Amino acid sequence: MATAFMNDATLAGRYGFTVDADFDATFSSVSIERIIIYIVAVATWVLESLFDEHKKDVDARIEEILPHRPKWYRDKALAFMKDKTLISDTDVYDTTGMSESDIDDAKVVKYAAATESEESSILTVKIATKGNDGLEPLDTETATEFLAYMKEIKDAGVRLQVVNQEADRLTCSLTIYYDAILTGSDVQEAVEAAVQEYVQSLPFNGEYTNMALVDKLQTVGGVKIAEVTESKATPLGGAVQQIDARYRPVAGYLTVEQITTTMIAYE
């Protein structure tokens, strides 16, 4: 605004300054011109901020009216609070008197994903919490609370399936060609650690691929060639599944059960 003011030839003629002159050098900090420009600028900023907040409020209200997408169910799963009740006829909790730490402790679902099956029209919500050794399922009592909570907040007519179970177990067979000047056992130990790192780095409900595992193994010092000769996954209570290229865990997460490594010196 100050720049536009100083570029106006009519104002320049009335005030006696040259066009494009410096505003700060021309008008003092208490001049009426500076005060007016400041007031108008602040008022404009406040008005724009109010419109932004109004738009957010309207978007949120529209979101509440429309049938919810899977992301909404994922977010609501993460918002579940153990041993707390919802405000009557709403899908939110009364957190009055609770600190941020209390709220975080009550939100026991730390990982969640929601996907809809096109074949069966069932919305599947996968969940897990954080344990001492990584991801783990909710205990039976908490899982019962969670299911009741999801049934309470879901849209009418939505067929809901909650998956709360131990990790799918991964077994893989590797053939590793390693630098012959290195000790094979040392390279093997690093390779098996890399497999663990790759599996643990997968996002919740992320897709495992043999190709990505090979890429990870290729970064291990001393590895010349890495091959995944076989990989299998077994969901809890399910049949063993051969992984030809990729696999999305039924539980939403994987754990490495067994690694069989064939080490061959590369000369």
PDB file of C-alpha atoms in Angstrom:
ATOM      1  CA  MET A   1       0.000   0.000   0.000  1.00  0.00           C
ATOM      2  CA  ALA A   2       2.836   2.397   0.822  1.00  0.00           C
ATOM      3  CA  THR A   3       4.504   1.627  -2.503  1.00  0.00           C
ATOM      4  CA  ALA A   4       1.273   2.293  -4.409  1.00  0.00           C
ATOM      5  CA  PHE A   5       0.870   5.531  -2.475  1.00  0.00           C
ATOM      6  CA  MET A   6       4.353   6.718  -3.461  1.00  0.00           C
ATOM      7  CA  ASN A   7       3.832   5.705  -7.122  1.00  0.00           C
ATOM      8  CA  ASP A   8       0.726   7.860  -7.499  1.00  0.00           C
ATOM      9  CA  ALA A   9       1.635  10.946  -9.564  1.00  0.00           C
ATOM     10  CA  THR A  10      -1.364  12.954  -8.289  1.00  0.00           C
ATOM     11  CA  LEU A  11      -0.377  12.406  -4.641  1.00  0.00           C
ATOM     12  CA  ALA A  12       3.233  13.181  -5.492  1.00  0.00           C
ATOM     13  CA  GLY A  13       2.161  16.524  -6.917  1.00  0.00           C
ATOM     14  CA  ARG A  14      -0.010  17.350  -3.912  1.00  0.00           C
ATOM     15  CA  TYR A  15       2.586  16.341  -1.296  1.00  0.00           C
ATOM     16  CA  GLY A  16       5.597  17.537  -3.253  1.00  0.00           C
ATOM     17  CA  PHE A  17       7.583  14.277  -3.258  1.00  0.00           C
ATOM     18  CA  THR A  18       8.997  12.584  -6.339  1.00  0.00           C
ATOM     19  CA  VAL A  19       7.296   9.503  -7.749  1.00  0.00           C
ATOM     20  CA  ASP A  20       8.844   6.258  -6.406  1.00  0.00           C
ATOM     21  CA  ALA A  21      10.384   8.074  -3.445  1.00  0.00           C
ATOM     22  CA  ASP A  22      10.921   6.085  -0.234  1.00  0.00           C
ATOM     23  CA  PHE A  23       7.817   6.195   1.976  1.00  0.00           C
ATOM     24  CA  ASP A  24       9.724   5.812   5.260  1.00  0.00           C
ATOM     25  CA  ALA A  25      12.055   8.662   4.353  1.00  0.00           C
ATOM     26  CA  THR A  26       9.169  10.932   3.322  1.00  0.00           C
ATOM     27  CA  PHE A  27       6.673  10.436   6.161  1.00  0.00           C
ATOM     28  CA  SER A  28       7.420  10.244   9.865  1.00  0.00           C
ATOM     29  CA  SER A  29       6.397   7.274  12.035  1.00  0.00           C
ATOM     30  CA  VAL A  30       3.536   9.318  13.553  1.00  0.00           C
ATOM     31  CA  SER A  31       2.248  10.928  10.354  1.00  0.00           C
ATOM     32  CA  ILE A  32      -1.473  10.631   9.637  1.00  0.00           C
ATOM     33  CA  GLU A  33      -0.671   9.022   6.277  1.00  0.00           C
ATOM     34  CA  ARG A  34       1.332   6.207   7.878  1.00  0.00           C
ATOM     35  CA  ILE A  35      -1.331   5.649  10.570  1.00  0.00           C
ATOM     36  CA  ILE A  36      -4.155   5.469   7.994  1.00  0.00           C
ATOM     37  CA  ILE A  37      -2.248   2.994   5.813  1.00  0.00           C
ATOM     38  CA  TYR A  38      -1.458   0.857   8.870  1.00  0.00           C
ATOM     39  CA  ILE A  39      -5.116   0.822   9.999  1.00  0.00           C
ATOM     40  CA  VAL A  40      -6.375  -0.099   6.525  1.00  0.00           C
ATOM     41  CA  ALA A  41      -3.739  -2.841   6.161  1.00  0.00           C
ATOM     42  CA  VAL A  42      -4.577  -4.377   9.542  1.00  0.00           C
ATOM     43  CA  ALA A  43      -8.327  -4.188   8.860  1.00  0.00           C
ATOM     44  CA  THR A  44      -7.821  -5.910   5.493  1.00  0.00           C
ATOM     45  CA  TRP A  45      -5.711  -8.641   7.094  1.00  0.00           C
ATOM     46  CA  VAL A  46      -8.325  -9.213   9.816  1.00  0.00           C
ATOM     47  CA  LEU A  47     -11.079  -9.403   7.209  1.00  0.00           C
ATOM     48  CA  GLU A  48      -9.124 -11.942   5.137  1.00  0.00           C
ATOM     49  CA  SER A  49      -8.444 -14.001   8.268  1.00  0.00           C
ATOM     50  CA  LEU A  50     -12.134 -13.999   9.166  1.00  0.00           C
ATOM     51  CA  PHE A  51     -13.040 -15.179   5.669  1.00  0.00           C
ATOM     52  CA  ASP A  52     -10.425 -17.965   5.912  1.00  0.00           C
ATOM     53  CA  GLU A  53     -11.876 -19.135   9.240  1.00  0.00           C
ATOM     54  CA  HIS A  54     -15.398 -18.916   7.836  1.00  0.00           C
ATOM     55  CA  LYS A  55     -14.374 -21.077   4.862  1.00  0.00           C
ATOM     56  CA  LYS A  56     -12.830 -23.664   7.203  1.00  0.00           C
ATOM     57  CA  ASP A  57     -16.031 -23.753   9.262  1.00  0.00           C
ATOM     58  CA  VAL A  58     -18.217 -24.152   6.161  1.00  0.00           C
ATOM     59  CA  ASP A  59     -15.957 -26.914   4.786  1.00  0.00           C
ATOM     60  CA  ALA A  60     -16.105 -28.730   8.133  1.00  0.00           C
ATOM     61  CA  ARG A  61     -19.898 -28.516   8.224  1.00  0.00           C
ATOM     62  CA  ILE A  62     -20.158 -29.830   4.649  1.00  0.00           C
ATOM     63  CA  GLU A  63     -17.777 -32.657   5.591  1.00  0.00           C
ATOM     64  CA  GLU A  64     -20.101 -33.612   8.454  1.00  0.00           C
ATOM     65  CA  ILE A  65     -23.128 -33.704   6.171  1.00  0.00           C
ATOM     66  CA  LEU A  66     -21.576 -35.797   3.382  1.00  0.00           C
ATOM     67  CA  PRO A  67     -21.110 -39.578   3.729  1.00  0.00           C
ATOM     68  CA  HIS A  68     -17.689 -40.123   5.216  1.00  0.00           C
ATOM     69  CA  ARG A  69     -14.698 -41.355   3.253  1.00  0.00           C
ATOM     70  CA  PRO A  70     -12.303 -44.056   4.536  1.00  0.00           C
ATOM     71  CA  LYS A  71      -9.872 -41.384   5.769  1.00  0.00           C
ATOM     72  CA  TRP A  72     -12.529 -40.142   8.188  1.00  0.00           C
ATOM     73  CA  TYR A  73     -12.818 -43.621   9.698  1.00  0.00           C
ATOM     74  CA  ARG A  74      -9.042 -43.847  10.012  1.00  0.00           C
ATOM     75  CA  ASP A  75      -8.920 -40.487  11.789  1.00  0.00           C
ATOM     76  CA  LYS A  76     -11.772 -41.496  14.080  1.00  0.00           C
ATOM     77  CA  ALA A  77     -10.020 -44.758  14.902  1.00  0.00           C
ATOM     78  CA  LEU A  78      -6.972 -42.769  15.990  1.00  0.00           C
ATOM     79  CA  ALA A  79      -9.248 -40.480  18.046  1.00  0.00           C
ATOM     80  CA  PHE A  80     -10.648 -43.387  20.109  1.00  0.00           C
ATOM     81  CA  MET A  81     -10.115 -42.870  23.852  1.00  0.00           C
ATOM     82  CA  LYS A  82      -9.986 -45.816  26.223  1.00  0.00           C
ATOM     83  CA  ASP A  83     -12.465 -45.785  29.140  1.00  0.00           C
ATOM     84  CA  LYS A  84     -14.068 -42.544  27.923  1.00  0.00           C
ATOM     85  CA  THR A  85     -17.626 -41.928  26.731  1.00  0.00           C
ATOM     86  CA  LEU A  86     -18.821 -39.798  23.843  1.00  0.00           C
ATOM     87  CA  ILE A  87     -20.830 -36.626  24.303  1.00  0.00           C
ATOM     88  CA  SER A  88     -24.464 -37.610  23.794  1.00  0.00           C
ATOM     89  CA  ASP A  89     -25.514 -37.749  20.117  1.00  0.00           C
ATOM     90  CA  THR A  90     -22.036 -36.777  18.883  1.00  0.00           C
ATOM     91  CA  ASP A  91     -18.858 -38.516  17.731  1.00  0.00           C
ATOM     92  CA  VAL A  92     -16.506 -36.538  19.985  1.00  0.00           C
ATOM     93  CA  TYR A  93     -15.342 -36.892  23.566  1.00  0.00           C
ATOM     94  CA  ASP A  94     -15.658 -34.436  26.413  1.00  0.00           C
ATOM     95  CA  THR A  95     -12.035 -33.706  27.322  1.00  0.00           C
ATOM     96  CA  THR A  96     -12.810 -31.035  29.911  1.00  0.00           C
ATOM     97  CA  GLY A  97     -10.216 -31.113  32.659  1.00  0.00           C
ATOM     98  CA  MET A  98      -7.881 -33.414  30.720  1.00  0.00           C
ATOM     99  CA  SER A  99      -4.331 -32.342  29.965  1.00  0.00           C
ATOM    100  CA  GLU A 100      -2.662 -32.967  26.609  1.00  0.00           C
ATOM    101  CA  SER A 101      -0.771 -35.816  28.242  1.00  0.00           C
ATOM    102  CA  ASP A 102      -3.994 -37.357  29.582  1.00  0.00           C
ATOM    103  CA  ILE A 103      -5.593 -37.170  26.149  1.00  0.00           C
ATOM    104  CA  ASP A 104      -2.565 -38.729  24.459  1.00  0.00           C
ATOM    105  CA  ASP A 105      -2.458 -41.563  26.994  1.00  0.00           C
ATOM    106  CA  ALA A 106      -6.173 -42.293  26.465  1.00  0.00           C
ATOM    107  CA  LYS A 107      -5.713 -42.489  22.684  1.00  0.00           C
ATOM    108  CA  VAL A 108      -4.384 -46.045  22.676  1.00  0.00           C
ATOM    109  CA  VAL A 109      -4.813 -46.658  18.938  1.00  0.00           C
ATOM    110  CA  LYS A 110      -1.512 -45.414  17.556  1.00  0.00           C
ATOM    111  CA  TYR A 111      -1.805 -46.859  14.033  1.00  0.00           C
ATOM    112  CA  ALA A 112      -4.868 -47.164  11.822  1.00  0.00           C
ATOM    113  CA  ALA A 113      -5.866 -47.649   8.201  1.00  0.00           C
ATOM    114  CA  ALA A 114      -9.262 -47.845   6.523  1.00  0.00           C
ATOM    115  CA  THR A 115      -9.954 -49.429   3.139  1.00  0.00           C
ATOM    116  CA  GLU A 116     -13.141 -50.356   1.332  1.00  0.00           C
ATOM    117  CA  SER A 117     -13.540 -53.559  -0.631  1.00  0.00           C
ATOM    118  CA  GLU A 118     -15.185 -53.014  -4.013  1.00  0.00           C
ATOM    119  CA  GLU A 119     -16.239 -56.670  -4.186  1.00  0.00           C
ATOM    120  CA  SER A 120     -17.960 -56.970  -0.796  1.00  0.00           C
ATOM    121  CA  SER A 121     -18.668 -53.278   0.055  1.00  0.00           C
ATOM    122  CA  ILE A 122     -17.132 -53.807   3.488  1.00  0.00           C
ATOM    123  CA  LEU A 123     -15.083 -51.074   5.128  1.00  0.00           C
ATOM    124  CA  THR A 124     -12.081 -52.637   6.848  1.00  0.00           C
ATOM    125  CA  VAL A 125     -10.413 -50.722   9.663  1.00  0.00           C
ATOM    126  CA  LYS A 126      -7.020 -52.066  10.729  1.00  0.00           C
ATOM    127  CA  ILE A 127      -5.599 -50.923  14.049  1.00  0.00           C
ATOM    128  CA  ALA A 128      -2.589 -51.441  16.303  1.00  0.00           C
ATOM    129  CA  THR A 129      -1.012 -49.899  19.347  1.00  0.00           C
ATOM    130  CA  LYS A 130       2.600 -49.382  20.361  1.00  0.00           C
ATOM    131  CA  GLY A 131       4.160 -51.993  22.611  1.00  0.00           C
ATOM    132  CA  ASN A 132       7.599 -52.533  24.098  1.00  0.00           C
ATOM    133  CA  ASP A 133       8.708 -54.554  21.070  1.00  0.00           C
ATOM    134  CA  GLY A 134       6.958 -52.530  18.380  1.00  0.00           C
ATOM    135  CA  LEU A 135       3.421 -52.710  17.063  1.00  0.00           C
ATOM    136  CA  GLU A 136       0.908 -55.000  18.746  1.00  0.00           C
ATOM    137  CA  PRO A 137      -2.884 -55.485  18.873  1.00  0.00           C
ATOM    138  CA  LEU A 138      -5.160 -53.948  21.498  1.00  0.00           C
ATOM    139  CA  ASP A 139      -6.015 -56.178  24.436  1.00  0.00           C
ATOM    140  CA  THR A 140      -9.402 -57.924  24.347  1.00  0.00           C
ATOM    141  CA  GLU A 141     -11.177 -55.515  26.689  1.00  0.00           C
ATOM    142  CA  THR A 142      -9.960 -52.414  24.865  1.00  0.00           C
ATOM    143  CA  ALA A 143     -10.773 -53.971  21.486  1.00  0.00           C
ATOM    144  CA  THR A 144     -14.356 -54.530  22.651  1.00  0.00           C
ATOM    145  CA  GLU A 145     -14.601 -50.860  23.653  1.00  0.00           C
ATOM    146  CA  PHE A 146     -13.168 -49.807  20.306  1.00  0.00           C
ATOM    147  CA  LEU A 147     -15.666 -51.883  18.328  1.00  0.00           C
ATOM    148  CA  ALA A 148     -18.577 -50.396  20.280  1.00  0.00           C
ATOM    149  CA  TYR A 149     -17.177 -46.917  19.635  1.00  0.00           C
ATOM    150  CA  MET A 150     -16.887 -47.504  15.882  1.00  0.00           C
ATOM    151  CA  LYS A 151     -20.434 -48.888  15.697  1.00  0.00           C
ATOM    152  CA  GLU A 152     -21.660 -45.783  17.485  1.00  0.00           C
ATOM    153  CA  ILE A 153     -20.002 -43.254  15.150  1.00  0.00           C
ATOM    154  CA  LYS A 154     -20.207 -45.004  11.772  1.00  0.00           C
ATOM    155  CA  ASP A 155     -22.621 -43.921   9.076  1.00  0.00           C
ATOM    156  CA  ALA A 156     -25.865 -45.866   8.904  1.00  0.00           C
ATOM    157  CA  GLY A 157     -25.644 -48.795   6.488  1.00  0.00           C
ATOM    158  CA  VAL A 158     -21.860 -49.052   6.546  1.00  0.00           C
ATOM    159  CA  ARG A 159     -20.669 -52.649   6.929  1.00  0.00           C
ATOM    160  CA  LEU A 160     -17.660 -52.441   9.185  1.00  0.00           C
ATOM    161  CA  GLN A 161     -14.878 -54.955   9.831  1.00  0.00           C
ATOM    162  CA  VAL A 162     -12.217 -54.251  12.459  1.00  0.00           C
ATOM    163  CA  VAL A 163      -8.866 -56.031  12.170  1.00  0.00           C
ATOM    164  CA  ASN A 164      -6.993 -56.093  15.460  1.00  0.00           C
ATOM    165  CA  GLN A 165      -4.506 -58.924  15.453  1.00  0.00           C
ATOM    166  CA  GLU A 166      -0.857 -59.858  15.724  1.00  0.00           C
ATOM    167  CA  ALA A 167       1.491 -59.097  12.845  1.00  0.00           C
ATOM    168  CA  ASP A 168       1.642 -61.257   9.732  1.00  0.00           C
ATOM    169  CA  ARG A 169       4.793 -63.395   9.884  1.00  0.00           C
ATOM    170  CA  LEU A 170       7.325 -63.038   7.075  1.00  0.00           C
ATOM    171  CA  THR A 171       9.821 -65.709   6.057  1.00  0.00           C
ATOM    172  CA  CYS A 172      12.297 -65.190   3.261  1.00  0.00           C
ATOM    173  CA  SER A 173      15.169 -66.996   1.556  1.00  0.00           C
ATOM    174  CA  LEU A 174      18.039 -64.897   0.249  1.00  0.00           C
ATOM    175  CA  THR A 175      21.031 -65.553  -1.944  1.00  0.00           C
ATOM    176  CA  ILE A 176      23.797 -63.057  -1.296  1.00  0.00           C
ATOM    177  CA  TYR A 177      26.965 -62.683  -3.352  1.00  0.00           C
ATOM    178  CA  TYR A 178      29.425 -60.813  -1.153  1.00  0.00           C
ATOM    179  CA  ASP A 179      32.866 -59.283  -1.538  1.00  0.00           C
ATOM    180  CA  ALA A 180      35.319 -62.141  -1.035  1.00  0.00           C
ATOM    181  CA  ILE A 181      37.757 -59.973   0.913  1.00  0.00           C
ATOM    182  CA  LEU A 182      35.175 -59.642   3.701  1.00  0.00           C
ATOM    183  CA  THR A 183      34.045 -62.181   6.271  1.00  0.00           C
ATOM    184  CA  GLY A 184      30.857 -63.865   5.111  1.00  0.00           C
ATOM    185  CA  SER A 185      29.344 -64.096   8.600  1.00  0.00           C
ATOM    186  CA  ASP A 186      29.765 -60.341   9.128  1.00  0.00           C
ATOM    187  CA  VAL A 187      28.051 -59.523   5.838  1.00  0.00           C
ATOM    188  CA  GLN A 188      25.295 -62.024   6.611  1.00  0.00           C
ATOM    189  CA  GLU A 189      24.646 -60.391   9.977  1.00  0.00           C
ATOM    190  CA  ALA A 190      24.374 -56.977   8.305  1.00  0.00           C
ATOM    191  CA  VAL A 191      22.075 -58.394   5.604  1.00  0.00           C
ATOM    192  CA  GLU A 192      19.674 -59.906   8.136  1.00  0.00           C
ATOM    193  CA  ALA A 193      19.675 -56.642  10.103  1.00  0.00           C
ATOM    194  CA  ALA A 194      18.769 -54.828   6.871  1.00  0.00           C
ATOM    195  CA  VAL A 195      15.783 -57.152   6.364  1.00  0.00           C
ATOM    196  CA  GLN A 196      14.548 -56.259   9.850  1.00  0.00           C
ATOM    197  CA  GLU A 197      15.072 -52.553   9.180  1.00  0.00           C
ATOM    198  CA  TYR A 198      13.148 -52.700   5.908  1.00  0.00           C
ATOM    199  CA  VAL A 199      10.155 -54.478   7.450  1.00  0.00           C
ATOM    200  CA  GLN A 200      10.075 -52.136  10.443  1.00  0.00           C
ATOM    201  CA  SER A 201      10.255 -49.072   8.183  1.00  0.00           C
ATOM    202  CA  LEU A 202       7.104 -49.998   6.259  1.00  0.00           C
ATOM    203  CA  PRO A 203       4.209 -47.607   6.931  1.00  0.00           C
ATOM    204  CA  PHE A 204       1.177 -49.080   8.663  1.00  0.00           C
ATOM    205  CA  ASN A 205      -0.768 -51.101   6.095  1.00  0.00           C
ATOM    206  CA  GLY A 206       2.066 -50.408   3.679  1.00  0.00           C
ATOM    207  CA  GLU A 207       2.960 -52.800   0.887  1.00  0.00           C
ATOM    208  CA  TYR A 208       5.933 -55.137   1.134  1.00  0.00           C
ATOM    209  CA  THR A 209       7.725 -55.834  -2.165  1.00  0.00           C
ATOM    210  CA  ASN A 210      10.586 -58.182  -2.982  1.00  0.00           C
ATOM    211  CA  MET A 211      12.089 -55.473  -5.199  1.00  0.00           C
ATOM    212  CA  ALA A 212      12.216 -52.923  -2.393  1.00  0.00           C
ATOM    213  CA  LEU A 213      13.836 -55.496  -0.122  1.00  0.00           C
ATOM    214  CA  VAL A 214      16.513 -56.163  -2.745  1.00  0.00           C
ATOM    215  CA  ASP A 215      17.098 -52.406  -3.043  1.00  0.00           C
ATOM    216  CA  LYS A 216      17.619 -52.272   0.720  1.00  0.00           C
ATOM    217  CA  LEU A 217      20.033 -55.226   0.654  1.00  0.00           C
ATOM    218  CA  GLN A 218      22.061 -53.613  -2.122  1.00  0.00           C
ATOM    219  CA  THR A 219      22.956 -50.801   0.287  1.00  0.00           C
ATOM    220  CA  VAL A 220      24.645 -53.192   2.723  1.00  0.00           C
ATOM    221  CA  GLY A 221      28.424 -52.927   2.665  1.00  0.00           C
ATOM    222  CA  GLY A 222      30.038 -55.908   0.966  1.00  0.00           C
ATOM    223  CA  VAL A 223      26.926 -57.054  -0.907  1.00  0.00           C
ATOM    224  CA  LYS A 224      27.620 -57.434  -4.623  1.00  0.00           C
ATOM    225  CA  ILE A 225      24.397 -59.144  -5.703  1.00  0.00           C
ATOM    226  CA  ALA A 226      21.238 -59.771  -3.675  1.00  0.00           C
ATOM    227  CA  GLU A 227      18.362 -62.044  -4.647  1.00  0.00           C
ATOM    228  CA  VAL A 228      15.124 -62.887  -2.869  1.00  0.00           C
ATOM    229  CA  THR A 229      14.732 -66.508  -3.923  1.00  0.00           C
ATOM    230  CA  GLU A 230      11.532 -66.998  -1.938  1.00  0.00           C
ATOM    231  CA  SER A 231       9.311 -65.030   0.409  1.00  0.00           C
ATOM    232  CA  LYS A 232       6.143 -66.023   2.234  1.00  0.00           C
ATOM    233  CA  ALA A 233       3.720 -64.386   4.638  1.00  0.00           C
ATOM    234  CA  THR A 234       1.359 -65.962   7.131  1.00  0.00           C
ATOM    235  CA  PRO A 235      -1.442 -63.901   8.704  1.00  0.00           C
ATOM    236  CA  LEU A 236      -2.659 -64.915  12.147  1.00  0.00           C
ATOM    237  CA  GLY A 237      -4.894 -67.960  11.772  1.00  0.00           C
ATOM    238  CA  GLY A 238      -4.520 -67.888   7.988  1.00  0.00           C
ATOM    239  CA  ALA A 239      -2.784 -69.950   5.356  1.00  0.00           C
ATOM    240  CA  VAL A 240       0.773 -69.378   4.196  1.00  0.00           C
ATOM    241  CA  GLN A 241       0.837 -67.081   1.160  1.00  0.00           C
ATOM    242  CA  GLN A 242       3.596 -67.157  -1.423  1.00  0.00           C
ATOM    243  CA  ILE A 243       4.781 -63.631  -2.251  1.00  0.00           C
ATOM    244  CA  ASP A 244       5.468 -63.377  -5.962  1.00  0.00           C
ATOM    245  CA  ALA A 245       6.179 -59.663  -5.996  1.00  0.00           C
ATOM    246  CA  ARG A 246       4.226 -57.750  -3.370  1.00  0.00           C
ATOM    247  CA  TYR A 247       2.131 -58.281  -0.263  1.00  0.00           C
ATOM    248  CA  ARG A 248      -0.094 -56.119   1.910  1.00  0.00           C
ATOM    249  CA  PRO A 249      -0.304 -57.542   5.445  1.00  0.00           C
ATOM    250  CA  VAL A 250      -3.719 -58.581   6.697  1.00  0.00           C
ATOM    251  CA  ALA A 251      -2.946 -57.186  10.157  1.00  0.00           C
ATOM    252  CA  GLY A 252      -1.529 -53.984   8.678  1.00  0.00           C
ATOM    253  CA  TYR A 253       2.027 -54.795   9.757  1.00  0.00           C
ATOM    254  CA  LEU A 254       4.670 -57.503   9.456  1.00  0.00           C
ATOM    255  CA  THR A 255       7.209 -59.208  11.666  1.00  0.00           C
ATOM    256  CA  VAL A 256      10.178 -61.225  10.437  1.00  0.00           C
ATOM    257  CA  GLU A 257       9.862 -64.833  11.565  1.00  0.00           C
ATOM    258  CA  GLN A 258      12.717 -66.471   9.685  1.00  0.00           C
ATOM    259  CA  ILE A 259      15.519 -65.507   7.295  1.00  0.00           C
ATOM    260  CA  THR A 260      17.395 -68.186   5.387  1.00  0.00           C
ATOM    261  CA  THR A 261      20.549 -66.748   3.846  1.00  0.00           C
ATOM    262  CA  THR A 262      22.848 -68.440   1.347  1.00  0.00           C
ATOM    263  CA  MET A 263      26.187 -66.636   1.243  1.00  0.00           C
ATOM    264  CA  ILE A 264      28.382 -66.940  -1.859  1.00  0.00           C
ATOM    265  CA  ALA A 265      31.789 -65.288  -2.159  1.00  0.00           C
ATOM    266  CA  TYR A 266      31.955 -63.041  -5.222  1.00  0.00           C
ATOM    267  CA  GLU A 267      35.362 -63.305  -6.876  1.00  0.00           C
TER     268      GLU A 267
END
